[in-house]
Short mmCIF file of C-alpha atoms in Angstrom, two decimals:
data_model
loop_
_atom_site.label_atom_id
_atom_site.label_comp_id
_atom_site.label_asym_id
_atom_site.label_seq_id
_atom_site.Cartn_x
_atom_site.Cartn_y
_atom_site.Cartn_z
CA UNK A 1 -47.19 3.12 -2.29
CA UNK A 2 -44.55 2.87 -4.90
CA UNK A 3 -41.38 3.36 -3.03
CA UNK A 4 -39.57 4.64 -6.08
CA UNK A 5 -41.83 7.96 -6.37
CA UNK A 6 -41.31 11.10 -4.45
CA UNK A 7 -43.02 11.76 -1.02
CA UNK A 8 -45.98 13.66 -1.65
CA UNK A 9 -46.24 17.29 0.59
CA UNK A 10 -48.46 17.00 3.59
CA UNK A 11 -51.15 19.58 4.29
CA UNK A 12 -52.99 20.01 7.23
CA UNK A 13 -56.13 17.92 7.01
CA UNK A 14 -58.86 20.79 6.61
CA UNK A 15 -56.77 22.65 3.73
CA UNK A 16 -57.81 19.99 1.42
CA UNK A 17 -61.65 20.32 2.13
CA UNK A 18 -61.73 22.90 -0.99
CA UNK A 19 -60.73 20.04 -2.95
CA UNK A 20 -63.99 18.15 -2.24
CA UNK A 21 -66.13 20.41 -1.48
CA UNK A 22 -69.17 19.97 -4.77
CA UNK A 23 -70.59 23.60 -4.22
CA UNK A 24 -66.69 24.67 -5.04
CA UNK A 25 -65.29 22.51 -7.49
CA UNK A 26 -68.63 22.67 -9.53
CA UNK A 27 -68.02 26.22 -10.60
CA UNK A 28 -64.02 26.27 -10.37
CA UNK A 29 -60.81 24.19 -11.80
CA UNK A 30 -58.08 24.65 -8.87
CA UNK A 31 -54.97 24.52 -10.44
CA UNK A 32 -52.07 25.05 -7.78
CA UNK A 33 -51.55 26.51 -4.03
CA UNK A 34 -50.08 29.99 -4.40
CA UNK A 35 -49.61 31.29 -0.81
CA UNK A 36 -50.29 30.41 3.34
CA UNK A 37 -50.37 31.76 6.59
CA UNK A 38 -51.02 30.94 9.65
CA UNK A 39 -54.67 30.97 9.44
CA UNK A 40 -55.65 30.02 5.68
CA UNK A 41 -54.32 28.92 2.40
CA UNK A 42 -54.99 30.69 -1.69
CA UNK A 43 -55.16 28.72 -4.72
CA UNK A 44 -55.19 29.31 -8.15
CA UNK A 45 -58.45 28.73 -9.77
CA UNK A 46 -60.10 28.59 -12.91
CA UNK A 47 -63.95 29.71 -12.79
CA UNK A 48 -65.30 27.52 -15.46
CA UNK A 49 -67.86 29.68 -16.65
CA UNK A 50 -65.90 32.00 -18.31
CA UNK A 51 -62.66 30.85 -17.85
CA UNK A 52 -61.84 33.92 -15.29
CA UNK A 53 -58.80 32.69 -13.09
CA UNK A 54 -59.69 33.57 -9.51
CA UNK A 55 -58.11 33.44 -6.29
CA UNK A 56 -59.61 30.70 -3.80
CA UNK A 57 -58.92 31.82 -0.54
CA UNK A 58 -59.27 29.01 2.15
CA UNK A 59 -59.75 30.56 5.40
CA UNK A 60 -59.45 28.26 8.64
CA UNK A 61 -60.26 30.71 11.14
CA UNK A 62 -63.74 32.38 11.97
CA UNK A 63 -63.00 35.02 12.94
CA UNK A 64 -60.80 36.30 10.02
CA UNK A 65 -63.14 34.42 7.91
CA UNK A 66 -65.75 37.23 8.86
CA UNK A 67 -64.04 40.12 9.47
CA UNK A 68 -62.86 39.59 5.68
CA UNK A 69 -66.33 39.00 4.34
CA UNK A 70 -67.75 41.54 5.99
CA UNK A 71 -65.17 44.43 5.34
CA UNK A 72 -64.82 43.54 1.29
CA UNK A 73 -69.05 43.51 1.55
CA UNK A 74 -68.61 47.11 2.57
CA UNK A 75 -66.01 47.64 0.41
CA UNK A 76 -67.38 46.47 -2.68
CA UNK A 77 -67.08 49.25 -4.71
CA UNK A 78 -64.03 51.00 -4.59
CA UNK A 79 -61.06 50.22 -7.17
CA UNK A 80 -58.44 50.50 -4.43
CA UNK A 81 -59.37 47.34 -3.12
CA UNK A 82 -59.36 43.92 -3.64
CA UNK A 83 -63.04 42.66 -5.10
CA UNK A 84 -64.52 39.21 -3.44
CA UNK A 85 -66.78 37.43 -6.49
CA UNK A 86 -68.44 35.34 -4.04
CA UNK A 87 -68.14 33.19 -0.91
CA UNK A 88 -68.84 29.83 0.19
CA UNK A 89 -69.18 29.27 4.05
CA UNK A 90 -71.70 26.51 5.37
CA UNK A 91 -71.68 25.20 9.23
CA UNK A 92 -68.73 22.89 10.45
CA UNK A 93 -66.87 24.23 6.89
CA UNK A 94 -64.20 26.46 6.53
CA UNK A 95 -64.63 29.94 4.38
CA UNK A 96 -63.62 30.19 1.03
CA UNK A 97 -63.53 33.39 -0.80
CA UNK A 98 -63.25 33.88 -4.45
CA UNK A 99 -61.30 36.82 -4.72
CA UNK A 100 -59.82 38.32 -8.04
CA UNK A 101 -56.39 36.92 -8.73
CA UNK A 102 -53.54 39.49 -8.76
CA UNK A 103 -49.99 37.88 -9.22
CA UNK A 104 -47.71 40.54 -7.59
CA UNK A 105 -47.65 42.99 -4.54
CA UNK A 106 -45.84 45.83 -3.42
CA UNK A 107 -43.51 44.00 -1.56
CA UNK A 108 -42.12 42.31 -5.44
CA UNK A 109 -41.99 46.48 -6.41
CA UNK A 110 -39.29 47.29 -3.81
CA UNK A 111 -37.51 44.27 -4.34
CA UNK A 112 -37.30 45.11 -8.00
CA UNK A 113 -36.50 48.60 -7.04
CA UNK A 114 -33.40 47.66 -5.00
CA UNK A 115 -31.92 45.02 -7.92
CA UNK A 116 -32.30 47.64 -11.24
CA UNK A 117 -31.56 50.93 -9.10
CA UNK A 118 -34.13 52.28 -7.22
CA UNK A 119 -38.09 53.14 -8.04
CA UNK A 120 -38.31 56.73 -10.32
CA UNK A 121 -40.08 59.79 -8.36
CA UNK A 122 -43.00 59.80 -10.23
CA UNK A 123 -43.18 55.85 -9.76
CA UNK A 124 -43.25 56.07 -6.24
CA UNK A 125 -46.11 58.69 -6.25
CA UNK A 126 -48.48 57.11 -8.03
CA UNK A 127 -48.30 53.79 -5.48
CA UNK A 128 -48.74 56.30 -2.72
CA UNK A 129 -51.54 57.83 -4.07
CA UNK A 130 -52.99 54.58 -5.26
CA UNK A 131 -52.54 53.52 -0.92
CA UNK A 132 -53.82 56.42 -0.02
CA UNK A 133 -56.81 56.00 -2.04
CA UNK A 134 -57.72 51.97 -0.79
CA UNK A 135 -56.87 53.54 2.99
CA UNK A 136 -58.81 55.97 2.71
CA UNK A 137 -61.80 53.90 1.29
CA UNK A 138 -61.49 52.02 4.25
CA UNK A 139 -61.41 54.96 6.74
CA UNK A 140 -64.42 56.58 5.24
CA UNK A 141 -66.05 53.69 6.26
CA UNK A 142 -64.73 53.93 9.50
CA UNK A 143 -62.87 50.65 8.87
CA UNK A 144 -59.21 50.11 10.20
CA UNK A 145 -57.29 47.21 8.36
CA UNK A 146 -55.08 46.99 11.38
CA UNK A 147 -52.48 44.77 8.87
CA UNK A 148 -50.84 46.96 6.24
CA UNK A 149 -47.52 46.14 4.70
CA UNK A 150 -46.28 46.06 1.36
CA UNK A 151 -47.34 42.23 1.04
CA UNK A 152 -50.79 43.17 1.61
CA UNK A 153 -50.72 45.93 -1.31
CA UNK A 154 -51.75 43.52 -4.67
CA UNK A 155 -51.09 44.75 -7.79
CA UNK A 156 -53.04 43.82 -11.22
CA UNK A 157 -50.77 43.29 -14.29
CA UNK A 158 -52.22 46.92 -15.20
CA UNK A 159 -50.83 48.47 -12.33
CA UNK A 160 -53.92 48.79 -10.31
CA UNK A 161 -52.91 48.42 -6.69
CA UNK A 162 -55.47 47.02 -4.10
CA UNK A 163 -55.64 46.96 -0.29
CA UNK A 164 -55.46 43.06 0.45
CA UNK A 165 -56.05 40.51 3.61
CA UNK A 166 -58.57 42.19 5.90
CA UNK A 167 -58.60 39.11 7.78
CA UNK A 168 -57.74 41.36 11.20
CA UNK A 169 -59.64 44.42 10.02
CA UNK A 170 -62.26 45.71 12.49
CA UNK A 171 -65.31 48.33 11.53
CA UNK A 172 -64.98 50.48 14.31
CA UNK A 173 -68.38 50.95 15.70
CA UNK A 174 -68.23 53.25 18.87
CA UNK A 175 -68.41 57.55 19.21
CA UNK A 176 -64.95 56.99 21.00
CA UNK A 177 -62.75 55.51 18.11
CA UNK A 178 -64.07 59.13 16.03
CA UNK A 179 -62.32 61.64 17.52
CA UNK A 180 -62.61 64.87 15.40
CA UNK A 181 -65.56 63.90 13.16
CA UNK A 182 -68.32 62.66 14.50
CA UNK A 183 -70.52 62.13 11.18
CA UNK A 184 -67.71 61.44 8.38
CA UNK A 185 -68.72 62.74 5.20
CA UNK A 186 -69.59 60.36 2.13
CA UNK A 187 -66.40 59.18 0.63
CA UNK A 188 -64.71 61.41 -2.00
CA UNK A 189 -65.03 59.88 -5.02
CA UNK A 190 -62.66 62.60 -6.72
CA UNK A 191 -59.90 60.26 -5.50
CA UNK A 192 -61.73 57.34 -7.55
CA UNK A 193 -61.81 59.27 -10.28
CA UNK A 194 -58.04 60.87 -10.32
CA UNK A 195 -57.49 56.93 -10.42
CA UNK A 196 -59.51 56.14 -13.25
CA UNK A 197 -58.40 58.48 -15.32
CA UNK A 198 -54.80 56.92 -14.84
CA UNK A 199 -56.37 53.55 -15.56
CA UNK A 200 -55.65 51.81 -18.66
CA UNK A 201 -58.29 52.38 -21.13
CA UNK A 202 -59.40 48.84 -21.38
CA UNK A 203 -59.25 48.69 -17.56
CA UNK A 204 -62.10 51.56 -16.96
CA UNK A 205 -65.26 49.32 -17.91
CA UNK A 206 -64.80 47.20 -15.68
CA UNK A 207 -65.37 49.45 -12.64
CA UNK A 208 -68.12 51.06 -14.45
CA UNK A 209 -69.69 47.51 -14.80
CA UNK A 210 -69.18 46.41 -11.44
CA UNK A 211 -72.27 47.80 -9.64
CA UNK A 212 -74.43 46.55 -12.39
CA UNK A 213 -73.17 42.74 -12.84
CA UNK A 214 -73.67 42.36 -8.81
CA UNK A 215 -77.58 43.50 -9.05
CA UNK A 216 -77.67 40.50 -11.81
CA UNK A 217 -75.81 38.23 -9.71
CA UNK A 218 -76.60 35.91 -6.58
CA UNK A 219 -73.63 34.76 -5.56
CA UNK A 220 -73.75 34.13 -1.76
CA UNK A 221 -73.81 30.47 -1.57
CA UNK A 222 -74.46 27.69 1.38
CA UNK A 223 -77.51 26.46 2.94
CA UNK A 224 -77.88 29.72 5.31
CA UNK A 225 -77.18 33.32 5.13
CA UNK A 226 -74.08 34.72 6.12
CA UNK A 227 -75.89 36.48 8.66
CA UNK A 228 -77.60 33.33 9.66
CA UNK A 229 -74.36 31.31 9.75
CA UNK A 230 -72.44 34.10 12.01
CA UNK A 231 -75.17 34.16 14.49
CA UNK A 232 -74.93 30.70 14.65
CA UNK A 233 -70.91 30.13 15.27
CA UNK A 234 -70.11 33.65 16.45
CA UNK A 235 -71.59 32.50 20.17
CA UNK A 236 -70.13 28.86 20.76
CA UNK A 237 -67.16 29.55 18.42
CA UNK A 238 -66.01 32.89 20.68
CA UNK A 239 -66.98 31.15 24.03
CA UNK A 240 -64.52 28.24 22.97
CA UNK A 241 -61.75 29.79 21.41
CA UNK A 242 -59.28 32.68 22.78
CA UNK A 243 -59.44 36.02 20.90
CA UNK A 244 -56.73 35.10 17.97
CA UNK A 245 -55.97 38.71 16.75
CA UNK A 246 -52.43 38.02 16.07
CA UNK A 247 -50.29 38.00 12.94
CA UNK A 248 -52.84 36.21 10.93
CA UNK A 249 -51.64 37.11 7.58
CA UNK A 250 -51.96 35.16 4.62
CA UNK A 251 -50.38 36.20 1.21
CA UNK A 252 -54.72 36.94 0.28
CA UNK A 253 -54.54 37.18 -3.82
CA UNK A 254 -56.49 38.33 -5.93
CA UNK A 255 -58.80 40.85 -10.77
CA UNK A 256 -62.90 42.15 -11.73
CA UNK A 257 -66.02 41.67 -9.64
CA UNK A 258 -69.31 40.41 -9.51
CA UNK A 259 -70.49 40.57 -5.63
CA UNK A 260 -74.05 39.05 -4.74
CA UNK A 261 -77.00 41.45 -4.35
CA UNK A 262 -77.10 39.33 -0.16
CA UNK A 263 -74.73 41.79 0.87
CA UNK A 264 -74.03 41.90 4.86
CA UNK A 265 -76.14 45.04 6.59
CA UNK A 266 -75.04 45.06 9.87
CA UNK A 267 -73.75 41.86 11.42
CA UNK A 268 -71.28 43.23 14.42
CA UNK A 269 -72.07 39.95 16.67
CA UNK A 270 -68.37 39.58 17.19
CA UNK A 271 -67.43 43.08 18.50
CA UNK A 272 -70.58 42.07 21.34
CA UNK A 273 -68.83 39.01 22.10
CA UNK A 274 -65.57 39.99 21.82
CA UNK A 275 -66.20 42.96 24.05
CA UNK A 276 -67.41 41.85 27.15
CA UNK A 277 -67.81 44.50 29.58
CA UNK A 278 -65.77 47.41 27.56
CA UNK A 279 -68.38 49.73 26.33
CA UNK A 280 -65.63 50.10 23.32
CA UNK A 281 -65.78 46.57 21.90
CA UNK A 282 -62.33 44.51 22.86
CA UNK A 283 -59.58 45.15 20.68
CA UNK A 284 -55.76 43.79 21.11
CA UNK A 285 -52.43 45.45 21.23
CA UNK A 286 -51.19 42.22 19.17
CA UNK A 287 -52.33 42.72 15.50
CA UNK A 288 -50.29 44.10 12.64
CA UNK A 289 -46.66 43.10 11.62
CA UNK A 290 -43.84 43.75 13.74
CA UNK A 291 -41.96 46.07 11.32
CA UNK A 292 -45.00 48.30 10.61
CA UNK A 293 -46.78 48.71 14.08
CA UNK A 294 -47.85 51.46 15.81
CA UNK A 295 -46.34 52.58 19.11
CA UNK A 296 -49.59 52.50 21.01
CA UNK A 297 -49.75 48.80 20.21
CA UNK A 298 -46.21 47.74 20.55
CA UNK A 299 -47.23 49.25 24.28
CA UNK A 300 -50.24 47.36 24.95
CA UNK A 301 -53.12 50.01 23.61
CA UNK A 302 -56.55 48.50 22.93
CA UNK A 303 -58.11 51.38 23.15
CA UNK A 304 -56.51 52.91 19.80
CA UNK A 305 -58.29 54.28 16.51
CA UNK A 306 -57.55 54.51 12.70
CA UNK A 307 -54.72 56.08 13.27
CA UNK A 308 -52.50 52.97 13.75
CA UNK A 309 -53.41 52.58 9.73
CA UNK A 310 -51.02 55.80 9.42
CA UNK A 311 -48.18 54.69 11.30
CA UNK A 312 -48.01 51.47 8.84
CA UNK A 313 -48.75 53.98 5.87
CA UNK A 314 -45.55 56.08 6.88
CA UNK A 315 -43.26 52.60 7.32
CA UNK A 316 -44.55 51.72 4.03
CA UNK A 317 -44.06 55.00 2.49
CA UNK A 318 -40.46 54.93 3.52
CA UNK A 319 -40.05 51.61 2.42
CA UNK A 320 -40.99 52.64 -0.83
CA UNK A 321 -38.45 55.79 -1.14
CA UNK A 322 -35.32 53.52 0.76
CA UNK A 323 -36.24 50.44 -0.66
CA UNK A 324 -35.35 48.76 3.01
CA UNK A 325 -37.42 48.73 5.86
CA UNK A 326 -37.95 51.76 8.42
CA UNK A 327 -37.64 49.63 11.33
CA UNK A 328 -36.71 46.12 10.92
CA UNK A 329 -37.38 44.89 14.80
CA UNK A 330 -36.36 41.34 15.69
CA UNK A 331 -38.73 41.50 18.54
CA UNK A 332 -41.66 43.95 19.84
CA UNK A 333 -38.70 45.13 22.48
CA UNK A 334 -36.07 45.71 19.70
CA UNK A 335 -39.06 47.39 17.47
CA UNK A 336 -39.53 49.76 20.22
CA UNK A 337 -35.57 50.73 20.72
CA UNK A 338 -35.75 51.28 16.83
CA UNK A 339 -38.26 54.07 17.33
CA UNK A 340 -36.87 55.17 19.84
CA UNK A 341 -33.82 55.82 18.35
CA UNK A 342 -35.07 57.84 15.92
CA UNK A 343 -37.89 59.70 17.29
CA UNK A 344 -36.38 60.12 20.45
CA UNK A 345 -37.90 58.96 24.42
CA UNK A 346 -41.64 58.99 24.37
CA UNK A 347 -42.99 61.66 27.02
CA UNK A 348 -46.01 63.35 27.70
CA UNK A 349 -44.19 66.65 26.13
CA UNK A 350 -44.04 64.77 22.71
CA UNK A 351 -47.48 62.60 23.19
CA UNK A 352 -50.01 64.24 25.95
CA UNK A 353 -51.79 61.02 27.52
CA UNK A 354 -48.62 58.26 26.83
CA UNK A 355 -48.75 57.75 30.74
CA UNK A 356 -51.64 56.00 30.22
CA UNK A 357 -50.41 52.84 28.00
CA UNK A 358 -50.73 50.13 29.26
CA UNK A 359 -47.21 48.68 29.08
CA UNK A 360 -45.39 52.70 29.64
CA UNK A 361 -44.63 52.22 33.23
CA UNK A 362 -43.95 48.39 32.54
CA UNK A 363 -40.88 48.90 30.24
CA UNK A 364 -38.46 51.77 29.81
CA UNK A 365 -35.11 53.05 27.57
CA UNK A 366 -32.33 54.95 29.01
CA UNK A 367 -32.43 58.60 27.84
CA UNK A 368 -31.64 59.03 23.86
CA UNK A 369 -29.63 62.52 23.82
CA UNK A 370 -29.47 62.68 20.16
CA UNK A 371 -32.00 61.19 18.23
CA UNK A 372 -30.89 60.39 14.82
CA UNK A 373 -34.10 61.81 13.19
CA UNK A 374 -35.98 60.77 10.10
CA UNK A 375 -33.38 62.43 7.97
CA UNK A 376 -31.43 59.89 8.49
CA UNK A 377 -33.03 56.80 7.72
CA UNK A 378 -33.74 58.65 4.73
CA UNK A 379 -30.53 59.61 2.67
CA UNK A 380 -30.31 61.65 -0.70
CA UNK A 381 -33.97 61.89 -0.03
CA UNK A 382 -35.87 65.67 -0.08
CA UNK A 383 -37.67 68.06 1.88
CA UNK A 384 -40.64 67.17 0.96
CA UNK A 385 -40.40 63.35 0.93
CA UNK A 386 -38.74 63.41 4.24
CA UNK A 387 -41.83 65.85 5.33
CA UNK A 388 -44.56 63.41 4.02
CA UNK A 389 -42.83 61.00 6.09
CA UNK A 390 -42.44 62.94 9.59
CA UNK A 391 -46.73 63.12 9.01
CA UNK A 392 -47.20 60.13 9.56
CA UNK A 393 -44.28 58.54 11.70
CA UNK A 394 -44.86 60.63 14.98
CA UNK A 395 -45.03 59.05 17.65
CA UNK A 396 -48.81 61.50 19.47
CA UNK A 397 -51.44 59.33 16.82
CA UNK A 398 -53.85 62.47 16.91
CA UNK A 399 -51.43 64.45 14.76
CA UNK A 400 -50.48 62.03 11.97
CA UNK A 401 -52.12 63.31 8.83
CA UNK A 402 -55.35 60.97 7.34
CA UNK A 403 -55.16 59.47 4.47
CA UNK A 404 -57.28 62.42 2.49
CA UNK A 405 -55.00 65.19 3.87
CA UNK A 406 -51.62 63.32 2.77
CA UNK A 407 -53.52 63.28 -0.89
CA UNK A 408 -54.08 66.85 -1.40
CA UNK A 409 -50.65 67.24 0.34
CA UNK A 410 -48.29 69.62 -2.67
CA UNK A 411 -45.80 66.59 -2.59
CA UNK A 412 -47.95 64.99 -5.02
CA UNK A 413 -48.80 68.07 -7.21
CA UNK A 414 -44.99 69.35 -7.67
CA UNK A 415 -42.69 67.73 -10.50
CA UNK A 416 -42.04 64.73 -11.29
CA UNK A 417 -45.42 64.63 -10.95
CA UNK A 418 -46.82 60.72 -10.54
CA UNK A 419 -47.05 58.70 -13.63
CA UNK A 420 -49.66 57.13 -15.57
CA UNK A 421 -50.70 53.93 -14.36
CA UNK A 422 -50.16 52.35 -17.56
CA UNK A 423 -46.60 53.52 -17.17
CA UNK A 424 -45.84 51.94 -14.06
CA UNK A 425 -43.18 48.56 -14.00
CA UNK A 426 -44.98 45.73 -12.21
CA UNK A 427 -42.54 42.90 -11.63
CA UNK A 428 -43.89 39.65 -12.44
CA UNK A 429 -43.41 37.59 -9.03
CA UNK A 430 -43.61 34.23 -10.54
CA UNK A 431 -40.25 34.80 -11.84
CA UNK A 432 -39.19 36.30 -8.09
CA UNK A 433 -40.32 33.49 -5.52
CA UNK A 434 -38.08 33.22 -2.46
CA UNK A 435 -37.00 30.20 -1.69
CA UNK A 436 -38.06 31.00 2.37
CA UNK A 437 -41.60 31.76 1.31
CA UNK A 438 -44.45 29.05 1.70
CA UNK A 439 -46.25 29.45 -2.25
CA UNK A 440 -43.33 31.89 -3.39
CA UNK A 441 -45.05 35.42 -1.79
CA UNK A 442 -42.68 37.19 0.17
CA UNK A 443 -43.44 37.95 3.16
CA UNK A 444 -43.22 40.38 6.36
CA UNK A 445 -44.68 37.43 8.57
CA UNK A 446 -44.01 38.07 12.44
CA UNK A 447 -42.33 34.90 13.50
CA UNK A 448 -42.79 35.41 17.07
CA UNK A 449 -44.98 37.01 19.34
CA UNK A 450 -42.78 39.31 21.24
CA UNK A 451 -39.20 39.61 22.51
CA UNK A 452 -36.54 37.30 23.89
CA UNK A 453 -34.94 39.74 26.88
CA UNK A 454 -31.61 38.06 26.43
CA UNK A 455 -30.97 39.33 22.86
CA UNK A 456 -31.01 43.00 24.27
CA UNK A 457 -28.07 42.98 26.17
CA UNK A 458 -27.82 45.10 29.93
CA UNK A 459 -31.04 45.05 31.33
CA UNK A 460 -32.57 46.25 35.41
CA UNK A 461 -35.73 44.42 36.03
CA UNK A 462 -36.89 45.97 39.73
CA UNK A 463 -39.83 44.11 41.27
CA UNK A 464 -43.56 46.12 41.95
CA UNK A 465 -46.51 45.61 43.47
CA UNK A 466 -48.27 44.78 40.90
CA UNK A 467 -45.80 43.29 38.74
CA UNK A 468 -42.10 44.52 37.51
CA UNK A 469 -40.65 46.94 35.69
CA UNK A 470 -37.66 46.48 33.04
CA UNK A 471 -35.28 49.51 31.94
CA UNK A 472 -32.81 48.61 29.20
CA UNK A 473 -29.97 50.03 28.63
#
């Protein structure tokens, strides 16, 4: 090699198999990586059929691999989230999705927000109602994304915002996980339509088109069905490998669709593999990131519903009025003294049935006499904002409000009213990378898995009989 020219960037070895692969670079032109997580990498890619650019998401993981097909399958029609073209998945091959490109995420909005004076009312509205319409898309479906943050919110150059990276999302299959409603009505496509009205003018064909371009259009490629293909890794794959549910987030991009007609029915082998002998499927405490995490997981729940989506809706929300984040933990420890903080101790009194976490008896805070409240993580905010809030960061999950009540809630029908969606300011993040960023997307990534004790100052850990039990201070 010529000595003179500049080290070329390593990859790991699989990330380049997209390069190679015929069945992929046949139908697209990949032009440059754009993000990367822990579990998969997104290019930039031309489809060269029509010249649509595309985002080519590489996914090195099976398990996120399918819970991402599988979830966007279900989701395929709904504007609020992110549309998968097609896939490409064939045995001993990693998954690679061909999602629609969007340059810019929520994430760029509040960063914007904080450099040219804050986000206007009526701004920060609209991308609440435009979350609430993609979350509630996904619980209708009984679907919990189990990762939202404002990274995972993409937004077209239109303003159309779009649920992103399902990669840890679970369909939740059992009576248990639906507590007040055991047959959920049909989704309400009123919401859809309140959107599309908002929608640009040259934006609305597209949706209307959707359903009818994926009836012309097989696009589910490899030698074997998906469903073929799962049944066929899901055993040996889950039998080898640990359960990786962990922060497993991966800057997903994505703009139209055109899903094949092959669509997945009902392939759940994972939740029967995963689940062993709990007659609720396994799920982990350990999913989500840090800063937007539900109490019930940050103590050990895996027996928890789509109510940990609302907790992350409410950080977000907050997020979006402060334009910093609710509760910026350093550690799952550290993320729990944050809440606590403000919400005061957790008790029975405040959450009937908290005894029961796994980790309550485990861990424990000295009394807070006077917690600070959401008021005050909230300043020069009002009423109502601070109200929309308090439904959805409490700390019993059976009371935070869903998704559809928060919509017809009256914060969103008193002045400023939200704005058009053609009136919204969507920073361009190519001009905004971060220099810490792998691909330029900033990020919420959770470095580490949970808490170094020493960083938290006086601590009593008393030994048990079946373990020990730590009280800080």
């Amino acid at each position: 090699m010529d000595q003179s020219s500049p080290p070329q960037q390593s990859y790991p070895k699989k990330s380049w198999s997209i390069h190679t692969r015929p069945e992929i670079i046949s139908k697209y032109e990949i032009q440059e990586r754009v993000g990367s997580g822990a579990y998969s990498d997104v290019y930039k890619a031309r489809r060269l059929s029509d010249n649509l650019i595309v985002a080519l998401k590489e996914i090195h993981d099976y398990q996120s691999a399918f819970r991402e097909i599988e979830t966007l399958q279900v989701l395929q029609n709904y504007p609020n989230v992110v549309v998968l073209h097609e896939y490409f998945w064939r045995e001993d091959e990693d998954a690679v999705l061909a999602l629609e490109f969007l340059r810019t995420d929520l994430a760029a909005v509040i960063k914007s927000g904080k450099k040219n004076n804050g986000i206007s009312a009526g701004e920060v509205k609209r991308w609440m109602v435009q979350i609430l319409c993609g979350v509630d898309a996904c619980h209708r479906n009984m679907i919990v994304h189990r990762d939202l943050k404002p990274s995972n919110l993409l937004i077209s150059d239109d303003g159309v915002l779009k649920l992103a990276d399902f990669g840890q999302a679970r369909i939740l299959m059992e009576p248990a996980f639906v507590a007040d409603d055991a047959n959920p009505q049909p989704y309400d496509h009123s919401l859809v339509n309140q959107e599309r009205d908002a929608l640009p003018a040259e934006a609305v064909p597209q949706m209307e088109n959707a359903s009818r371009e994926a009836q012309e259009a097989n696009v589910v490629k490899g030698d074997e069905s998906f469903r073929e293909l799962s049944e066929f890794k899901a055993h040996d794959y889950l039998e080898e490998t640990s359960i990786r549910d962990g922060d497993t987030s991966c800057f997903a991009t994505g703009t139209a669709s055109d899903i094949g007609d092959e669509t997945l029915k009902s392939c759940y082998s994972y939740d029967a593999d995963e689940a062993g002998d709990d007659r609720h499927g396994l799920l982990t405490s350990c999913v989500g990131t840090r800063w937007f995490r539900a109490p019930e997981l940050l103590y050990g729940s895996t027996d928890y519903g789509l109510e940990i989506d609302l907790w992350s809706l409410g950080c977000i929300f907050a997020e979006l009025l402060n334009l910093e984040p609710l509760f910026p933990g350093t550690s799952d420890i550290d993320q729990l003294s944050r809440i606590i903080n403000v919400l005061g101790n957790l008790t029975e009194e405040v959450w009937p049935g908290c005894l029961k976490l796994p980790d309550y008896g485990t861990i424990s805070f000295a009394k807070v006499e006077k917690p600070v409240g959401i008021e005050a993580c909230l300043p020069n905010r009002s009423l109502d904002e601070i109200s929309l809030i308090k439904k959805l960061v409490c700390y019993d999950p059976a009371t935070r409000a869903t998704a559809m009540e928060l919509h017809h809630d009256e914060y969103f029908s008193k002045e400023p009213l939200p704005v058009p969606i053609s009136e919204l300011h969507v920073p361009l993040r190519n001009s905004e990378q971060d220099e810490d960023s792998p691909g330029g997307w900033h990020d919420y990534n959770d470095r580490g898995s949970d808490s170094d004790f020493d960083d938290f100052g006086p601590m009593n850990v008393t030994s048990t009989n079946s373990g020990f039990y730590v009280q800080f201070s």
